[in-house]
Amino acid sequence: QVQLVESGGGLVQPGGFLRLSCAASGSIGSINAMAWYRQAPGKERELVAAITRGGTTNIADSVKGRFTISRDNAKNTVYLQMNSLKPEDTAVYYCNARDTVRALGPYDYWGQGTQVTVSS
């Protein structure tokens, strides 16, 4: 009952920048944290950055110092600002929302993904 829609992906040259957006809708009151994951061809999906409802963030070492996750709670939107992009950042980026309030355990919602290609 939570819908996530990503936007902002595209083609960018090395050293460039992009900002991804994820708009959440539906039954979002139970969402405790949101995150960005990415998956490159032939690779497993990996966590890029996460942010809690209160604003605490976790950034993957591979992108730390280059990527920043933020959110606008009023707009139910999270962002991933990606600077100094490298070819190895090329992947499909997925927005994730986690419901940790459920007694049965966490439940993850996923967006459809947005392609980021870093190439000259």
C-alpha positions as CSV (number, residue, x, y, z in Angstrom):
1,Q,0.0,0.0,0.0
2,V,3.1,2.2,-0.3
3,Q,4.0,3.5,-3.8
4,L,7.5,4.8,-4.6
5,V,8.2,6.6,-7.8
6,E,11.8,7.5,-8.7
7,S,13.0,10.1,-11.1
8,G,16.1,12.0,-12.0
9,G,18.2,9.3,-13.6
10,G,19.9,9.7,-16.9
11,L,23.2,9.9,-18.7
12,V,26.0,12.0,-17.3
13,Q,29.7,12.3,-17.9
14,P,32.3,11.3,-15.3
15,G,32.7,14.0,-12.8
16,G,29.1,15.2,-13.3
17,F,26.2,15.2,-11.0
18,L,22.6,14.1,-10.8
19,R,19.8,14.3,-8.2
20,L,17.5,11.4,-7.8
21,S,14.0,11.9,-6.2
22,C,11.7,9.4,-4.7
23,A,8.1,10.4,-4.0
24,A,6.2,8.2,-1.6
25,S,2.5,7.9,-1.4
26,G,-0.1,5.6,0.1
27,S,0.1,4.3,3.7
28,I,3.3,5.9,4.5
29,G,2.6,6.5,8.2
30,S,4.3,3.3,9.1
31,I,7.5,3.9,7.2
32,N,10.4,4.2,9.5
33,A,13.3,4.5,7.1
34,M,13.9,5.0,3.4
35,A,17.0,4.2,1.3
36,W,18.6,4.1,-2.1
37,Y,19.9,0.9,-3.5
38,R,21.6,0.3,-6.8
39,Q,22.1,-2.7,-9.0
40,A,24.6,-2.9,-11.8
41,P,24.5,-5.6,-14.5
42,G,25.8,-8.8,-13.1
43,K,26.0,-7.5,-9.6
44,E,23.8,-7.9,-6.6
45,R,21.7,-5.0,-5.4
46,E,23.6,-2.9,-2.8
47,L,22.7,-0.3,-0.3
48,V,23.9,3.2,-1.3
49,A,22.4,5.4,1.4
50,A,19.6,5.3,4.0
51,I,17.8,7.8,6.1
52,T,15.4,7.4,9.0
53,R,12.3,9.4,9.6
54,G,14.2,11.5,12.1
55,G,17.0,12.3,9.6
56,T,19.8,9.9,10.7
57,T,21.8,8.8,7.6
58,N,24.0,5.9,6.6
59,I,26.1,6.2,3.5
60,A,28.0,3.4,1.8
61,D,31.8,3.8,1.9
62,S,32.0,3.6,-1.9
63,V,30.0,6.8,-2.3
64,K,30.7,8.6,1.0
65,G,31.8,12.1,0.4
66,R,30.2,12.2,-3.0
67,F,26.6,11.2,-2.4
68,T,24.2,12.8,0.0
69,I,20.7,11.5,1.0
70,S,18.1,13.9,2.3
71,R,14.4,14.0,2.7
72,D,11.5,16.4,2.9
73,N,9.0,14.9,5.3
74,A,6.3,17.4,4.4
75,K,6.5,16.3,0.7
76,N,7.1,12.6,1.5
77,T,10.1,12.7,-0.8
78,V,13.7,11.5,-0.4
79,Y,16.6,12.6,-2.6
80,L,20.0,11.3,-3.5
81,Q,22.4,14.0,-4.6
82,M,25.2,12.3,-6.6
83,N,28.3,14.4,-7.2
84,S,31.6,13.5,-8.8
85,L,30.1,10.6,-10.6
86,K,32.2,7.7,-11.7
87,P,31.6,5.0,-14.4
88,E,31.3,2.5,-11.6
89,D,28.3,4.4,-10.3
90,T,26.4,3.2,-13.4
91,A,23.4,1.1,-12.2
92,V,19.7,1.1,-11.8
93,Y,18.9,3.0,-8.6
94,Y,16.0,1.8,-6.6
95,C,14.1,3.7,-3.8
96,N,13.3,1.6,-0.8
97,A,10.9,2.2,2.1
98,R,11.0,0.0,5.2
99,D,8.1,-0.6,7.6
100,T,9.7,-1.6,10.9
101,V,6.6,-1.2,13.0
102,R,5.0,-4.5,12.0
103,A,5.0,-7.1,14.7
104,L,5.8,-9.8,12.2
105,G,9.0,-8.0,11.1
106,P,10.2,-5.4,8.6
107,Y,8.6,-5.1,5.2
108,D,10.3,-3.4,2.3
109,Y,8.6,-1.5,-0.5
110,W,10.5,-0.8,-3.7
111,G,10.2,1.7,-6.5
112,Q,10.5,0.8,-10.2
113,G,14.1,1.9,-10.5
114,T,15.8,4.7,-12.5
115,Q,18.8,4.2,-14.7
116,V,22.0,6.2,-14.0
117,T,24.7,5.9,-16.6
118,V,28.0,7.5,-16.2
119,S,30.0,7.5,-19.4
120,S,32.0,9.8,-21.6
